[in-house]
mmCIF file of N, CA and C in Angstrom:
data_model
loop_
_atom_site.group_PDB
_atom_site.id
_atom_site.type_symbol
_atom_site.label_atom_id
_atom_site.label_comp_id
_atom_site.label_asym_id
_atom_site.label_seq_id
_atom_site.Cartn_x
_atom_site.Cartn_y
_atom_site.Cartn_z
ATOM 1 N N MET A 1 153.816 168.542 -97.567
ATOM 2 C CA MET A 1 154.355 169.895 -97.675
ATOM 3 C C MET A 1 153.219 170.936 -97.620
ATOM 4 N N ILE A 2 152.182 170.758 -98.452
ATOM 5 C CA ILE A 2 151.059 171.696 -98.461
ATOM 6 C C ILE A 2 150.317 171.611 -97.132
ATOM 7 N N HIS A 3 150.143 170.384 -96.645
ATOM 8 C CA HIS A 3 149.450 170.183 -95.372
ATOM 9 C C HIS A 3 150.209 170.874 -94.235
ATOM 10 N N GLN A 4 151.527 170.784 -94.263
ATOM 11 C CA GLN A 4 152.352 171.397 -93.223
ATOM 12 C C GLN A 4 152.273 172.927 -93.290
ATOM 13 N N ALA A 5 152.283 173.476 -94.488
ATOM 14 C CA ALA A 5 152.181 174.925 -94.652
ATOM 15 C C ALA A 5 150.808 175.420 -94.187
ATOM 16 N N LEU A 6 149.779 174.659 -94.509
ATOM 17 C CA LEU A 6 148.428 175.018 -94.071
ATOM 18 C C LEU A 6 148.318 174.947 -92.551
ATOM 19 N N ALA A 7 148.915 173.939 -91.954
ATOM 20 C CA ALA A 7 148.896 173.793 -90.495
ATOM 21 C C ALA A 7 149.615 174.963 -89.828
ATOM 22 N N ILE A 8 150.710 175.410 -90.403
ATOM 23 C CA ILE A 8 151.454 176.553 -89.845
ATOM 24 C C ILE A 8 150.609 177.815 -89.923
ATOM 25 N N ARG A 9 149.964 178.037 -91.073
ATOM 26 C CA ARG A 9 149.107 179.225 -91.223
ATOM 27 C C ARG A 9 147.921 179.173 -90.271
ATOM 28 N N ALA A 10 147.351 177.988 -90.104
ATOM 29 C CA ALA A 10 146.218 177.828 -89.179
ATOM 30 C C ALA A 10 146.660 178.106 -87.748
ATOM 31 N N ASP A 11 147.826 177.621 -87.384
ATOM 32 C CA ASP A 11 148.336 177.868 -86.031
ATOM 33 C C ASP A 11 148.585 179.356 -85.800
ATOM 34 N N LEU A 12 149.144 180.043 -86.795
ATOM 35 C CA LEU A 12 149.381 181.481 -86.671
ATOM 36 C C LEU A 12 148.056 182.237 -86.533
ATOM 37 N N GLY A 13 147.073 181.858 -87.340
ATOM 38 C CA GLY A 13 145.760 182.496 -87.251
ATOM 39 C C GLY A 13 145.105 182.248 -85.907
ATOM 40 N N ARG A 14 145.175 181.011 -85.426
ATOM 41 C CA ARG A 14 144.602 180.670 -84.125
ATOM 42 C C ARG A 14 145.279 181.467 -83.017
ATOM 43 N N GLU A 15 146.588 181.587 -83.084
ATOM 44 C CA GLU A 15 147.342 182.338 -82.078
ATOM 45 C C GLU A 15 146.925 183.816 -82.088
ATOM 46 N N ARG A 16 146.765 184.374 -83.285
ATOM 47 C CA ARG A 16 146.368 185.776 -83.408
ATOM 48 C C ARG A 16 144.959 185.999 -82.819
ATOM 49 N N ILE A 17 144.046 185.098 -83.124
ATOM 50 C CA ILE A 17 142.681 185.215 -82.602
ATOM 51 C C ILE A 17 142.676 185.087 -81.088
ATOM 52 N N LEU A 18 143.358 184.086 -80.572
ATOM 53 C CA LEU A 18 143.368 183.877 -79.127
ATOM 54 C C LEU A 18 144.048 185.024 -78.380
ATOM 55 N N LYS A 19 145.036 185.638 -79.010
ATOM 56 C CA LYS A 19 145.729 186.770 -78.390
ATOM 57 C C LYS A 19 144.782 187.955 -78.215
ATOM 58 N N GLY A 20 143.970 188.224 -79.215
ATOM 59 C CA GLY A 20 143.068 189.368 -79.154
ATOM 60 C C GLY A 20 141.711 189.071 -78.548
ATOM 61 N N HIS A 21 141.336 187.799 -78.502
ATOM 62 C CA HIS A 21 139.988 187.448 -78.068
ATOM 63 C C HIS A 21 139.983 186.385 -76.974
ATOM 64 N N SER A 22 141.016 186.339 -76.198
ATOM 65 C CA SER A 22 141.055 185.379 -75.094
ATOM 66 C C SER A 22 140.055 185.800 -74.023
ATOM 67 N N SER A 23 139.780 184.926 -73.093
ATOM 68 C CA SER A 23 138.852 185.250 -72.005
ATOM 69 C C SER A 23 139.311 186.498 -71.257
ATOM 70 N N ASP A 24 140.597 186.574 -70.983
ATOM 71 C CA ASP A 24 141.117 187.741 -70.252
ATOM 72 C C ASP A 24 140.982 189.027 -71.068
ATOM 73 N N ALA A 25 141.273 188.955 -72.366
ATOM 74 C CA ALA A 25 141.179 190.148 -73.210
ATOM 75 C C ALA A 25 139.727 190.620 -73.313
ATOM 76 N N VAL A 26 138.809 189.694 -73.493
ATOM 77 C CA VAL A 26 137.392 190.058 -73.590
ATOM 78 C C VAL A 26 136.897 190.611 -72.252
ATOM 79 N N ARG A 27 137.275 189.963 -71.165
ATOM 80 C CA ARG A 27 136.868 190.417 -69.831
ATOM 81 C C ARG A 27 137.369 191.838 -69.568
ATOM 82 N N THR A 28 138.603 192.119 -69.905
ATOM 83 C CA THR A 28 139.170 193.450 -69.705
ATOM 84 C C THR A 28 138.464 194.489 -70.574
ATOM 85 N N ALA A 29 138.224 194.145 -71.833
ATOM 86 C CA ALA A 29 137.542 195.075 -72.737
ATOM 87 C C ALA A 29 136.115 195.359 -72.265
ATOM 88 N N LEU A 30 135.416 194.329 -71.807
ATOM 89 C CA LEU A 30 134.055 194.532 -71.307
ATOM 90 C C LEU A 30 134.050 195.387 -70.046
ATOM 91 N N ALA A 31 134.985 195.142 -69.156
ATOM 92 C CA ALA A 31 135.061 195.938 -67.927
ATOM 93 C C ALA A 31 135.297 197.410 -68.267
ATOM 94 N N THR A 32 136.202 197.674 -69.186
ATOM 95 C CA THR A 32 136.492 199.048 -69.599
ATOM 96 C C THR A 32 135.262 199.697 -70.231
ATOM 97 N N ALA A 33 134.595 198.960 -71.116
ATOM 98 C CA ALA A 33 133.406 199.502 -71.785
ATOM 99 C C ALA A 33 132.308 199.813 -70.775
ATOM 100 N N PHE A 34 132.050 198.896 -69.844
ATOM 101 C CA PHE A 34 130.982 199.133 -68.877
ATOM 102 C C PHE A 34 131.333 200.239 -67.894
ATOM 103 N N GLU A 35 132.593 200.404 -67.573
ATOM 104 C CA GLU A 35 132.994 201.530 -66.725
ATOM 105 C C GLU A 35 132.673 202.852 -67.419
ATOM 106 N N GLN A 36 132.935 202.926 -68.719
ATOM 107 C CA GLN A 36 132.662 204.149 -69.466
ATOM 108 C C GLN A 36 131.157 204.375 -69.633
ATOM 109 N N ILE A 37 130.431 203.296 -69.933
ATOM 110 C CA ILE A 37 128.990 203.426 -70.172
ATOM 111 C C ILE A 37 128.249 203.810 -68.902
ATOM 112 N N THR A 38 128.654 203.248 -67.769
ATOM 113 C CA THR A 38 127.923 203.479 -66.524
ATOM 114 C C THR A 38 128.516 204.600 -65.674
ATOM 115 N N ALA A 39 129.486 205.326 -66.200
ATOM 116 C CA ALA A 39 130.053 206.451 -65.454
ATOM 117 C C ALA A 39 128.967 207.490 -65.189
ATOM 118 N N HIS A 40 129.082 208.199 -64.093
ATOM 119 C CA HIS A 40 128.049 209.163 -63.680
ATOM 120 C C HIS A 40 127.757 210.211 -64.753
ATOM 121 N N ASP A 41 128.785 210.667 -65.449
ATOM 122 C CA ASP A 41 128.597 211.709 -66.455
ATOM 123 C C ASP A 41 128.405 211.155 -67.872
ATOM 124 N N SER A 42 128.175 209.853 -67.976
ATOM 125 C CA SER A 42 127.980 209.240 -69.288
ATOM 126 C C SER A 42 126.614 209.616 -69.854
ATOM 127 N N PRO A 43 126.556 209.945 -71.146
ATOM 128 C CA PRO A 43 125.259 210.240 -71.760
ATOM 129 C C PRO A 43 124.361 209.000 -71.853
ATOM 130 N N ALA A 44 124.924 207.825 -71.604
ATOM 131 C CA ALA A 44 124.130 206.599 -71.633
ATOM 132 C C ALA A 44 123.306 206.425 -70.362
ATOM 133 N N VAL A 45 123.666 207.140 -69.296
ATOM 134 C CA VAL A 45 122.938 207.038 -68.031
ATOM 135 C C VAL A 45 121.797 208.046 -68.041
ATOM 136 N N ILE A 46 120.584 207.552 -67.871
ATOM 137 C CA ILE A 46 119.408 208.421 -67.859
ATOM 138 C C ILE A 46 119.233 208.936 -66.433
ATOM 139 N N GLN A 47 119.221 210.249 -66.274
ATOM 140 C CA GLN A 47 119.214 210.868 -64.949
ATOM 141 C C GLN A 47 117.814 211.180 -64.431
ATOM 142 N N ARG A 48 116.775 210.907 -65.216
ATOM 143 C CA ARG A 48 115.409 211.217 -64.779
ATOM 144 C C ARG A 48 114.484 210.068 -65.166
ATOM 145 N N SER A 49 113.281 210.106 -64.637
ATOM 146 C CA SER A 49 112.295 209.086 -64.974
ATOM 147 C C SER A 49 111.864 209.230 -66.422
ATOM 148 N N VAL A 50 111.714 208.116 -67.076
ATOM 149 C CA VAL A 50 111.260 208.121 -68.465
ATOM 150 C C VAL A 50 110.242 207.009 -68.655
ATOM 151 N N ARG A 51 109.447 207.151 -69.687
ATOM 152 C CA ARG A 51 108.496 206.110 -70.059
ATOM 153 C C ARG A 51 108.830 205.718 -71.495
ATOM 154 N N LEU A 52 109.070 204.441 -71.700
ATOM 155 C CA LEU A 52 109.435 203.945 -73.019
ATOM 156 C C LEU A 52 108.360 203.016 -73.555
ATOM 157 N N LYS A 53 108.199 203.026 -74.865
ATOM 158 C CA LYS A 53 107.278 202.091 -75.488
ATOM 159 C C LYS A 53 107.914 200.704 -75.522
ATOM 160 N N HIS A 54 107.076 199.705 -75.463
ATOM 161 C CA HIS A 54 107.541 198.330 -75.575
ATOM 162 C C HIS A 54 108.107 198.124 -76.974
ATOM 163 N N TYR A 55 109.110 197.267 -77.090
ATOM 164 C CA TYR A 55 109.768 197.084 -78.377
ATOM 165 C C TYR A 55 108.800 196.598 -79.457
ATOM 166 N N GLN A 56 107.747 195.890 -79.085
ATOM 167 C CA GLN A 56 106.807 195.395 -80.080
ATOM 168 C C GLN A 56 105.924 196.502 -80.643
ATOM 169 N N ALA A 57 105.957 197.674 -80.038
ATOM 170 C CA ALA A 57 105.148 198.788 -80.525
ATOM 171 C C ALA A 57 105.730 199.397 -81.797
ATOM 172 N N PHE A 58 106.927 198.995 -82.197
ATOM 173 C CA PHE A 58 107.604 199.632 -83.314
ATOM 174 C C PHE A 58 107.509 198.871 -84.623
ATOM 175 N N GLY A 59 106.681 197.878 -84.681
ATOM 176 C CA GLY A 59 106.530 197.174 -85.950
ATOM 177 C C GLY A 59 105.694 195.929 -85.790
ATOM 178 N N ASN A 60 104.920 195.653 -86.813
ATOM 179 C CA ASN A 60 104.082 194.468 -86.802
ATOM 180 C C ASN A 60 104.817 193.306 -87.453
ATOM 181 N N ARG A 61 104.532 192.142 -86.975
ATOM 182 C CA ARG A 61 105.090 190.951 -87.593
ATOM 183 C C ARG A 61 104.191 190.562 -88.764
ATOM 184 N N PRO A 62 104.773 190.102 -89.844
ATOM 185 C CA PRO A 62 103.968 189.739 -91.010
ATOM 186 C C PRO A 62 103.284 188.383 -90.827
ATOM 187 N N GLY A 63 102.258 188.145 -91.606
ATOM 188 C CA GLY A 63 101.598 186.846 -91.615
ATOM 189 C C GLY A 63 100.199 186.914 -91.052
ATOM 190 N N TRP A 64 99.352 186.014 -91.525
ATOM 191 C CA TRP A 64 97.947 186.016 -91.127
ATOM 192 C C TRP A 64 97.773 185.697 -89.655
ATOM 193 N N HIS A 65 98.617 184.809 -89.114
ATOM 194 C CA HIS A 65 98.456 184.441 -87.705
ATOM 195 C C HIS A 65 98.779 185.614 -86.784
ATOM 196 N N TRP A 66 99.738 186.460 -87.173
ATOM 197 C CA TRP A 66 100.038 187.643 -86.358
ATOM 198 C C TRP A 66 98.943 188.692 -86.515
ATOM 199 N N ALA A 67 98.352 188.763 -87.707
ATOM 200 C CA ALA A 67 97.230 189.686 -87.907
ATOM 201 C C ALA A 67 96.055 189.257 -87.025
ATOM 202 N N ALA A 68 95.797 187.951 -86.974
ATOM 203 C CA ALA A 68 94.718 187.442 -86.110
ATOM 204 C C ALA A 68 95.037 187.701 -84.642
ATOM 205 N N TYR A 69 96.284 187.520 -84.277
ATOM 206 C CA TYR A 69 96.713 187.778 -82.891
ATOM 207 C C TYR A 69 96.484 189.248 -82.527
ATOM 208 N N ARG A 70 96.900 190.153 -83.415
ATOM 209 C CA ARG A 70 96.727 191.587 -83.151
ATOM 210 C C ARG A 70 95.252 191.952 -83.039
ATOM 211 N N LYS A 71 94.437 191.392 -83.912
ATOM 212 C CA LYS A 71 93.001 191.685 -83.893
ATOM 213 C C LYS A 71 92.383 191.179 -82.587
ATOM 214 N N THR A 72 92.768 189.979 -82.167
ATOM 215 C CA THR A 72 92.263 189.417 -80.916
ATOM 216 C C THR A 72 92.668 190.282 -79.731
ATOM 217 N N ARG A 73 93.910 190.727 -79.715
ATOM 218 C CA ARG A 73 94.377 191.593 -78.624
ATOM 219 C C ARG A 73 93.631 192.927 -78.630
ATOM 220 N N THR A 74 93.411 193.485 -79.806
ATOM 221 C CA THR A 74 92.708 194.763 -79.902
ATOM 222 C C THR A 74 91.267 194.633 -79.415
ATOM 223 N N VAL A 75 90.562 193.627 -79.905
ATOM 224 C CA VAL A 75 89.171 193.418 -79.495
ATOM 225 C C VAL A 75 89.121 193.075 -78.009
ATOM 226 N N GLY A 76 90.008 192.209 -77.568
ATOM 227 C CA GLY A 76 90.053 191.838 -76.147
ATOM 228 C C GLY A 76 90.308 193.039 -75.261
ATOM 229 N N GLY A 77 91.206 193.909 -75.681
ATOM 230 C CA GLY A 77 91.498 195.117 -74.910
ATOM 231 C C GLY A 77 90.292 196.040 -74.823
ATOM 232 N N LYS A 78 89.557 196.160 -75.921
ATOM 233 C CA LYS A 78 88.357 197.005 -75.921
ATOM 234 C C LYS A 78 87.289 196.418 -74.996
ATOM 235 N N VAL A 79 87.129 195.099 -75.014
ATOM 236 C CA VAL A 79 86.153 194.448 -74.144
ATOM 237 C C VAL A 79 86.530 194.662 -72.671
ATOM 238 N N VAL A 80 87.798 194.471 -72.351
ATOM 239 C CA VAL A 80 88.262 194.674 -70.974
ATOM 240 C C VAL A 80 88.068 196.132 -70.548
ATOM 241 N N ALA A 81 88.372 197.071 -71.452
ATOM 242 C CA ALA A 81 88.211 198.493 -71.128
ATOM 243 C C ALA A 81 86.751 198.822 -70.907
ATOM 244 N N ARG A 82 85.856 198.227 -71.670
ATOM 245 C CA ARG A 82 84.434 198.517 -71.552
ATOM 246 C C ARG A 82 83.842 197.887 -70.294
ATOM 247 N N LEU A 83 84.237 196.650 -70.007
ATOM 248 C CA LEU A 83 83.684 195.939 -68.855
ATOM 249 C C LEU A 83 84.410 196.256 -67.556
ATOM 250 N N GLY A 84 85.613 196.747 -67.654
ATOM 251 C CA GLY A 84 86.425 196.972 -66.469
ATOM 252 C C GLY A 84 87.151 195.695 -66.086
ATOM 253 N N ARG A 85 88.086 195.826 -65.195
ATOM 254 C CA ARG A 85 88.885 194.645 -64.829
ATOM 255 C C ARG A 85 88.328 193.962 -63.644
#
């Protein structure tokens, strides 16, 4: 009896999830979202040339090995800049 009630609830939950998150539903939602994002007048579309910093420029990773890595890159960069490429 309890097992049967649990199975019914699980089936209802599965049906609800599949209804809202099926391949077709996700595909349609993604298509709609990308149409809006990539529209010509969308604020997400950058209309001019820009220069962005690399994502690693916004924070250091913790730990001694990353500190050593950063120091090596810094010293290496200075050596390359001084000697030329």
